[in-house]
Amino acid sequence: MTIRESILEICGVKEVFEVPQTLMTKLFSPEQSDLLARIAIIYGDRQLDQFRDFFQEEGADRKKLKQDYTPDGVAELLARVSRSGKSLADICAGTGSLTIQYLNHHPDVEFVRCEEFSARVIPFLLINLAIRKIDAEVIHGDSLTREHFNVYAIRDGVIRQIDSPTDRKVDVVISNPPYSMAWTPISDERFDRYGLAPKTKADFAFLLHGFHQLEEDGAMSLILPHGVLFRGNSEGTIRQQLLEHGVIDSIIGLAPNLFLNTGIPVAILLLRKGRSQKDVFFVDAKDEFTKGKAQNSLDVEHIKKIAAVVSLRMTTERFSYLADWEELVENGFNLNIPRYVDTFIPEEVQPLGVILRELIEIDKEIAETEREFARLFGQLVATDPTEQEELENDQQLLSKYVDKPSLSELIKEESEQLTLW
């Protein structure tokens, strides 16, 4: 029985659209413990988010909410390159894929806070956290406006509703927010230092919202479209401010078509609070993927290669580069990866002798074709005396042209003259 069939059976419904509300009703009733126990039995490998594909295929709102849930390979890579910490926040958590992968690689986390806007995805997120016995806080609300619709606490696998979230900073923030979503700019302390993102693209608003939640030595890892690396105006100003404060640590450009519902390539940005350096480490991993029918994938060998070079901050030909502050200034704070990682492979130049032999062979083929054409042309006969005279003149002209020395003959003649000299 598939996870989809099992969930429908547990909920006692026939249609997928009925599942989210049914789950929420059961979670906040005396049936909660029984529901969680039954789901825990059928869930399968807890190293993975078993709800992500179920929800993405059946309930995700790509058009309105731009819901593109994080594939396993991308989530694992982000977890591997993220810093360890005791407390974690996941902004736009979805069903919890990023959190699950982070906890796989950083099991010492003691507290998790997840923020999610979609009411339909909240029950899946709550269950994912509860069956793993994670002490967590889930905020159902709008991260950008800070409006809270509902807040939940999870302790020892028990879910309960609470009045308000805790106001605490965290060691690590992770996020895969909606890409380039429109928003209504709000001036508050989150944006005072670096500026407001444009109303047509909230990418930097999500970044600054998460960055504001960090402890003074905290770190943030988030997935964003490449546009944040080079777009100008207010985004260019924010990017420059972040660079001047040493916030941007590393940028990893990924392959296209890694997500189910969008083919755009994305980048992982690693941010650090309290950095003294202002250099930025770039990785161009656009060719690190396995081709798939519906979407490409990041496999273990790709993840290990990228994570290793990020850990070492090692410049590698056509793959990674550590840019210093002067280079960032020279490029006008444009962080487009090709400006720093040159992936051009020069064409191999053949030895002159090889090229000459190829030219001689081509010249021979041309000469043979010309002679055959001249032979056929010489067999033509006109029906009019005047035209016949013109034709014979053309045939003589073509014959002289065809009898010209070939390239090999010219080379041979030149060689003989040099020998005599």
Coordinates of C-alpha atoms in Angstrom, one line a residue:
M1 CA 0.0 0.0 0.0
T2 CA 1.4 3.4 -0.9
I3 CA 1.7 6.3 1.5
R4 CA -1.2 8.0 -0.3
E5 CA -3.5 5.0 0.0
S6 CA -2.5 4.6 3.7
I7 CA -3.2 8.2 4.5
L8 CA -6.6 8.1 2.8
E9 CA -7.4 4.9 4.8
I10 CA -6.3 6.3 8.1
C11 CA -8.3 9.5 7.5
G12 CA -11.3 7.5 6.4
V13 CA -11.8 9.7 3.3
K14 CA -11.9 9.0 -0.4
E15 CA -10.5 12.2 -1.9
V16 CA -7.1 13.8 -1.2
F17 CA -8.4 17.3 -0.8
E18 CA -10.2 16.1 2.4
V19 CA -7.0 14.9 4.0
P20 CA -5.5 18.1 5.5
Q21 CA -8.7 19.2 7.4
T22 CA -9.3 15.6 8.5
L23 CA -5.8 15.3 9.9
M24 CA -6.1 18.6 11.7
T25 CA -9.4 17.6 13.3
K26 CA -7.9 14.3 14.5
L27 CA -4.7 15.9 15.7
F28 CA -6.6 18.1 18.1
S29 CA -8.9 15.5 19.4
P30 CA -8.5 12.5 21.7
E31 CA -7.5 10.6 18.6
Q32 CA -4.1 12.3 18.3
S33 CA -1.9 9.6 19.9
D34 CA -3.6 6.8 17.9
L35 CA -3.3 8.8 14.7
L36 CA 0.4 9.5 15.2
A37 CA 1.0 5.9 16.1
R38 CA -0.7 4.5 13.0
I39 CA 1.2 7.0 10.8
A40 CA 4.5 6.1 12.4
I41 CA 3.9 2.5 11.5
I42 CA 3.3 3.1 7.8
Y43 CA 5.7 6.0 7.4
G44 CA 8.8 4.1 6.3
D45 CA 12.4 5.6 6.2
R46 CA 12.5 8.5 8.6
Q47 CA 15.7 9.8 7.1
L48 CA 13.4 11.1 4.3
D49 CA 10.3 13.3 4.2
Q50 CA 7.6 10.8 3.1
F51 CA 4.9 13.5 2.9
R52 CA 6.7 15.9 0.5
D53 CA 5.9 14.1 -2.7
F54 CA 2.4 13.2 -1.6
F55 CA 1.6 16.9 -0.8
Q56 CA 3.4 18.4 -3.7
E57 CA 1.7 16.2 -6.3
E58 CA -1.8 16.5 -4.7
G59 CA -2.0 19.7 -2.8
A60 CA 0.8 22.2 -3.6
D61 CA -0.2 25.6 -5.0
R62 CA 2.5 26.5 -7.5
K63 CA 0.6 29.4 -9.1
K64 CA -0.5 31.4 -6.1
L65 CA 2.0 30.4 -3.3
K66 CA 4.9 29.3 -5.6
Q67 CA 5.2 26.0 -3.6
D68 CA 8.2 24.1 -4.9
Y69 CA 9.2 21.6 -2.2
T70 CA 12.9 20.8 -1.8
P71 CA 14.1 17.6 -3.5
D72 CA 16.1 15.2 -1.3
G73 CA 19.4 15.8 -3.0
V74 CA 19.2 19.6 -2.6
A75 CA 18.0 19.3 1.0
E76 CA 20.8 17.0 1.8
L77 CA 23.4 19.2 0.2
L78 CA 22.1 22.2 2.1
A79 CA 22.2 20.2 5.4
R80 CA 25.8 19.1 4.7
V81 CA 27.1 22.6 4.0
S82 CA 25.2 24.2 6.9
R83 CA 26.8 24.9 10.2
S84 CA 25.9 22.9 13.3
G85 CA 23.9 24.4 16.1
K86 CA 21.7 23.6 19.1
S87 CA 18.7 25.6 17.9
L88 CA 17.3 25.8 14.4
A89 CA 14.7 27.8 12.5
D90 CA 13.2 26.7 9.1
I91 CA 11.5 29.6 7.3
C92 CA 8.8 28.5 4.8
A93 CA 9.2 24.9 6.1
G94 CA 6.7 23.2 3.9
T95 CA 6.3 19.6 5.1
G96 CA 9.7 19.8 6.8
S97 CA 12.1 18.3 4.2
L98 CA 14.9 20.7 5.0
T99 CA 14.5 20.3 8.8
I100 CA 14.5 16.5 8.5
Q101 CA 17.7 16.5 6.4
Y102 CA 19.4 19.0 8.7
L103 CA 18.6 16.8 11.8
N104 CA 20.0 13.8 9.9
H105 CA 23.4 15.5 9.7
H106 CA 23.2 17.6 12.9
P107 CA 21.5 15.4 15.5
D108 CA 22.4 17.6 18.5
V109 CA 19.7 20.1 17.8
E110 CA 17.6 20.7 21.0
F111 CA 15.0 23.1 19.6
V112 CA 13.3 23.7 16.2
R113 CA 11.1 26.5 15.1
C114 CA 9.2 26.1 11.7
E115 CA 7.3 28.8 10.0
E116 CA 4.7 28.0 7.3
F117 CA 2.0 29.9 5.5
S118 CA -0.1 27.2 4.0
A119 CA -2.9 25.8 6.2
R120 CA -3.1 22.7 4.0
V121 CA 0.5 21.7 4.7
I122 CA 0.5 22.4 8.5
P123 CA -0.8 19.0 9.5
F124 CA 1.9 17.2 7.5
L125 CA 4.6 19.4 9.1
L126 CA 3.2 18.8 12.6
I127 CA 3.1 15.0 12.1
N128 CA 6.6 14.9 10.6
L129 CA 8.0 16.6 13.7
A130 CA 5.9 14.7 16.2
I131 CA 6.7 11.2 15.0
R132 CA 10.4 12.1 15.3
K133 CA 9.9 13.3 18.9
I134 CA 11.4 16.7 18.0
D135 CA 10.9 19.5 20.5
A136 CA 9.5 22.1 18.2
E137 CA 7.4 25.2 17.7
V138 CA 5.4 25.6 14.5
I139 CA 4.1 29.0 13.5
H140 CA 1.3 29.0 11.0
G141 CA 1.4 32.5 9.6
D142 CA 2.9 35.0 7.3
S143 CA 6.6 35.3 7.8
L144 CA 7.0 38.6 6.1
T145 CA 4.1 40.4 7.8
R146 CA 4.7 38.5 11.1
E147 CA 0.9 37.7 11.3
H148 CA 0.3 34.5 13.3
F149 CA -2.8 32.5 12.5
N150 CA -2.0 29.7 14.9
V151 CA 1.0 28.5 16.9
Y152 CA 1.8 25.0 18.0
A153 CA 4.2 23.4 20.4
I154 CA 5.5 19.8 20.2
R155 CA 7.1 18.1 23.2
D156 CA 7.8 14.4 23.5
G157 CA 5.7 13.6 20.4
V158 CA 2.6 15.5 21.7
I159 CA 1.2 18.4 19.7
R160 CA -0.7 21.2 21.4
Q161 CA -1.8 24.7 20.4
I162 CA -0.3 27.6 22.3
D163 CA -1.1 31.4 22.4
S164 CA 2.1 32.8 21.0
P165 CA 5.6 31.8 19.9
T166 CA 8.8 32.1 21.9
D167 CA 10.8 35.1 21.0
R168 CA 14.3 33.5 20.9
K169 CA 17.2 33.8 18.6
V170 CA 18.6 30.6 17.0
D171 CA 22.0 29.3 16.0
V172 CA 21.0 28.3 12.5
V173 CA 18.4 29.3 10.0
I174 CA 17.5 27.3 6.9
S175 CA 15.0 28.2 4.2
N176 CA 13.7 27.5 0.7
P177 CA 11.2 30.4 0.4
P178 CA 8.9 31.1 -2.6
Y179 CA 11.0 32.5 -5.4
S180 CA 10.5 36.1 -6.5
M181 CA 7.0 36.4 -4.9
A182 CA 5.3 39.8 -4.7
W183 CA 4.9 41.3 -1.3
T184 CA 4.0 44.6 0.5
P185 CA 7.2 46.1 1.9
I186 CA 7.1 46.8 5.6
S187 CA 9.6 49.0 7.4
D188 CA 10.7 47.3 10.7
E189 CA 13.9 46.3 12.5
R190 CA 14.5 43.3 10.2
F191 CA 15.1 45.6 7.2
D192 CA 16.5 48.8 8.9
R193 CA 20.1 47.9 8.4
Y194 CA 20.1 46.5 4.9
G195 CA 17.1 48.0 3.2
L196 CA 13.7 46.9 1.7
A197 CA 13.3 44.3 -1.1
P198 CA 11.3 45.5 -4.1
K199 CA 7.6 44.8 -3.9
T200 CA 7.8 42.6 -7.0
K201 CA 10.4 40.2 -5.5
A202 CA 10.5 39.2 -1.8
D203 CA 13.6 37.1 -2.1
F204 CA 15.8 39.4 0.0
A205 CA 12.9 40.0 2.4
F206 CA 12.8 36.3 3.3
L207 CA 16.6 36.4 3.6
L208 CA 16.6 39.3 6.0
H209 CA 13.7 37.9 8.0
G210 CA 15.6 34.8 8.6
F211 CA 18.9 36.6 9.2
H212 CA 17.2 38.7 11.9
Q213 CA 16.5 35.6 13.9
L214 CA 20.1 34.5 14.3
E215 CA 22.3 34.7 17.4
E216 CA 25.3 37.0 17.1
D217 CA 27.5 34.2 15.8
G218 CA 24.7 32.4 13.9
A219 CA 24.6 31.1 10.3
M220 CA 22.0 30.9 7.7
S221 CA 21.6 28.6 4.6
L222 CA 18.9 29.3 2.0
I223 CA 18.0 28.5 -1.5
L224 CA 17.2 31.4 -3.9
P225 CA 17.0 32.1 -7.6
H226 CA 20.2 33.4 -9.3
G227 CA 18.6 36.8 -9.8
V228 CA 19.5 37.8 -6.2
L229 CA 23.1 37.6 -7.2
F230 CA 23.0 40.3 -9.9
R231 CA 19.7 42.2 -10.0
G232 CA 20.2 46.0 -9.4
N233 CA 18.3 48.9 -7.8
S234 CA 17.2 48.1 -4.2
E235 CA 18.4 44.5 -4.5
G236 CA 21.8 45.7 -5.6
T237 CA 21.9 48.0 -2.5
I238 CA 21.0 45.2 -0.1
R239 CA 23.6 42.9 -1.7
Q240 CA 26.3 45.6 -1.3
Q241 CA 25.3 46.2 2.3
L242 CA 25.5 42.4 3.0
L243 CA 28.9 42.2 1.4
E244 CA 30.3 45.3 3.2
H245 CA 29.3 43.7 6.5
G246 CA 30.9 40.4 5.5
V247 CA 27.6 38.5 5.8
I248 CA 27.8 36.5 2.5
D249 CA 30.2 33.6 3.0
S250 CA 29.6 31.2 0.1
I251 CA 27.5 30.9 -3.0
I252 CA 26.8 27.5 -4.7
G253 CA 25.2 27.6 -8.1
L254 CA 23.2 24.4 -8.8
A255 CA 22.0 22.7 -12.0
P256 CA 18.7 23.5 -13.7
N257 CA 15.5 21.4 -13.5
L258 CA 16.2 20.0 -10.0
F259 CA 12.7 20.8 -8.8
L260 CA 9.5 19.1 -9.8
N261 CA 7.5 22.2 -10.8
T262 CA 10.1 24.6 -12.0
G263 CA 13.2 24.2 -14.2
I264 CA 15.0 27.4 -13.1
P265 CA 18.5 26.9 -11.6
V266 CA 18.9 28.0 -8.0
A267 CA 21.8 28.9 -5.7
I268 CA 22.5 28.0 -2.1
L269 CA 23.6 31.1 -0.1
L270 CA 25.6 30.6 3.1
L271 CA 25.5 33.6 5.4
R272 CA 27.4 34.2 8.6
K273 CA 26.9 36.7 11.4
G274 CA 30.1 38.2 12.9
R275 CA 32.5 37.4 10.1
S276 CA 35.7 39.4 10.1
Q277 CA 36.5 38.6 6.4
K278 CA 34.8 40.0 3.4
D279 CA 35.7 37.4 0.8
V280 CA 33.1 35.1 -0.9
F281 CA 33.6 31.5 -2.0
F282 CA 31.9 30.6 -5.3
V283 CA 31.0 27.1 -6.5
D284 CA 29.7 26.5 -10.1
A285 CA 28.0 23.1 -9.8
K286 CA 25.7 23.5 -12.7
D287 CA 27.1 20.4 -14.3
E288 CA 26.7 18.3 -11.2
F289 CA 23.5 16.3 -11.7
T290 CA 22.0 13.1 -13.0
K291 CA 19.6 13.6 -15.9
G292 CA 16.1 12.4 -15.2
K293 CA 12.9 12.1 -17.2
A294 CA 10.8 14.5 -15.2
Q295 CA 13.6 16.3 -13.3
N296 CA 17.3 16.2 -12.7
S297 CA 18.8 15.0 -9.4
L298 CA 21.7 15.6 -7.1
D299 CA 23.2 12.3 -6.2
V300 CA 25.6 11.2 -3.5
E301 CA 28.8 11.8 -5.6
H302 CA 27.7 15.3 -6.6
I303 CA 26.8 16.2 -3.0
K304 CA 30.1 14.9 -1.6
K305 CA 32.1 16.8 -4.2
I306 CA 30.3 20.1 -3.6
A307 CA 30.3 19.7 0.2
A308 CA 34.1 18.9 0.3
V309 CA 35.1 21.9 -1.8
V310 CA 32.9 24.2 0.3
S311 CA 34.4 22.8 3.5
L312 CA 38.0 23.4 2.3
R313 CA 37.1 26.8 0.6
M314 CA 39.5 25.5 -2.1
T315 CA 39.8 27.1 -5.5
T316 CA 39.5 24.5 -8.2
E317 CA 39.8 25.0 -11.9
R318 CA 36.5 25.5 -13.6
F319 CA 34.6 24.6 -10.4
S320 CA 35.2 26.9 -7.5
Y321 CA 36.9 30.2 -6.6
L322 CA 37.6 32.3 -3.5
A323 CA 37.1 36.0 -4.4
D324 CA 38.6 38.7 -2.3
W325 CA 37.1 42.0 -1.4
E326 CA 38.9 43.9 -4.2
E327 CA 37.4 41.6 -6.8
L328 CA 33.9 42.0 -5.4
V329 CA 34.3 45.8 -5.6
E330 CA 35.8 45.6 -9.2
N331 CA 32.7 43.7 -10.2
G332 CA 30.3 46.3 -8.8
F333 CA 29.1 43.8 -6.1
N334 CA 27.6 41.7 -8.8
L335 CA 27.8 38.1 -7.6
N336 CA 26.9 36.3 -10.9
I337 CA 29.0 33.1 -10.6
P338 CA 30.5 33.2 -14.2
R339 CA 32.2 36.4 -13.3
Y340 CA 34.3 34.5 -10.8
V341 CA 34.4 30.9 -11.9
D342 CA 35.6 30.5 -15.5
T343 CA 34.2 27.3 -16.9
F344 CA 35.4 27.9 -20.5
I345 CA 37.3 24.9 -21.9
P346 CA 39.7 26.0 -24.7
E347 CA 39.5 23.9 -27.9
E348 CA 42.5 21.7 -28.3
V349 CA 44.8 23.0 -31.1
Q350 CA 45.9 20.3 -33.5
P351 CA 49.6 20.1 -34.5
L352 CA 50.3 22.0 -37.7
G353 CA 51.3 18.8 -39.6
V354 CA 48.0 17.2 -38.8
I355 CA 46.1 20.3 -39.9
L356 CA 48.1 20.4 -43.2
R357 CA 47.4 16.7 -44.0
E358 CA 43.7 17.3 -43.4
L359 CA 43.7 20.3 -45.7
I360 CA 45.5 18.3 -48.4
E361 CA 42.9 15.5 -48.2
I362 CA 40.1 18.0 -48.4
D363 CA 41.8 19.7 -51.4
K364 CA 42.1 16.3 -53.1
E365 CA 38.3 15.7 -52.6
I366 CA 37.5 19.1 -54.0
A367 CA 39.8 18.6 -57.0
E368 CA 38.2 15.2 -57.8
T369 CA 34.7 16.8 -57.6
E370 CA 35.7 19.6 -59.8
R371 CA 37.2 17.3 -62.4
E372 CA 34.0 15.2 -62.5
F373 CA 31.9 18.3 -62.8
A374 CA 34.1 19.5 -65.7
R375 CA 33.8 16.1 -67.4
L376 CA 30.0 16.2 -67.2
F377 CA 29.9 19.9 -68.2
G378 CA 32.1 19.1 -71.3
Q379 CA 29.5 16.6 -72.6
L380 CA 26.8 19.3 -72.8
V381 CA 25.7 20.3 -76.4
A382 CA 23.6 23.4 -77.2
T383 CA 20.8 23.4 -79.8
D384 CA 21.6 26.9 -81.0
P385 CA 24.9 27.8 -82.8
T386 CA 25.4 31.0 -80.7
E387 CA 24.7 29.2 -77.5
Q388 CA 27.0 26.4 -78.6
E389 CA 29.8 28.9 -79.1
E390 CA 29.3 30.4 -75.6
L391 CA 29.1 26.9 -74.1
E392 CA 32.4 25.9 -75.7
N393 CA 34.1 29.0 -74.3
D394 CA 32.7 28.2 -70.8
Q395 CA 34.0 24.6 -71.2
Q396 CA 37.5 25.8 -72.1
L397 CA 37.5 28.2 -69.1
L398 CA 36.4 25.5 -66.7
S399 CA 39.0 23.1 -68.1
K400 CA 41.8 25.7 -67.4
Y401 CA 40.4 26.2 -63.9
V402 CA 40.3 22.5 -63.2
D403 CA 43.9 22.0 -64.4
K404 CA 45.2 24.5 -61.8
P405 CA 47.8 23.0 -59.4
S406 CA 46.4 21.3 -56.3
L407 CA 47.5 22.3 -52.7
S408 CA 49.6 19.1 -52.5
E409 CA 51.3 19.9 -55.8
L410 CA 52.1 23.5 -54.7
I411 CA 53.6 22.2 -51.5
K412 CA 55.7 19.7 -53.3
E413 CA 56.9 22.3 -55.8
E414 CA 57.7 24.8 -53.0
S415 CA 59.6 22.0 -51.1
E416 CA 61.6 21.1 -54.3
Q417 CA 62.6 24.8 -54.8
L418 CA 63.8 25.1 -51.2
T419 CA 65.9 21.9 -51.6
L420 CA 67.5 23.3 -54.8
W421 CA 68.2 26.6 -53.1

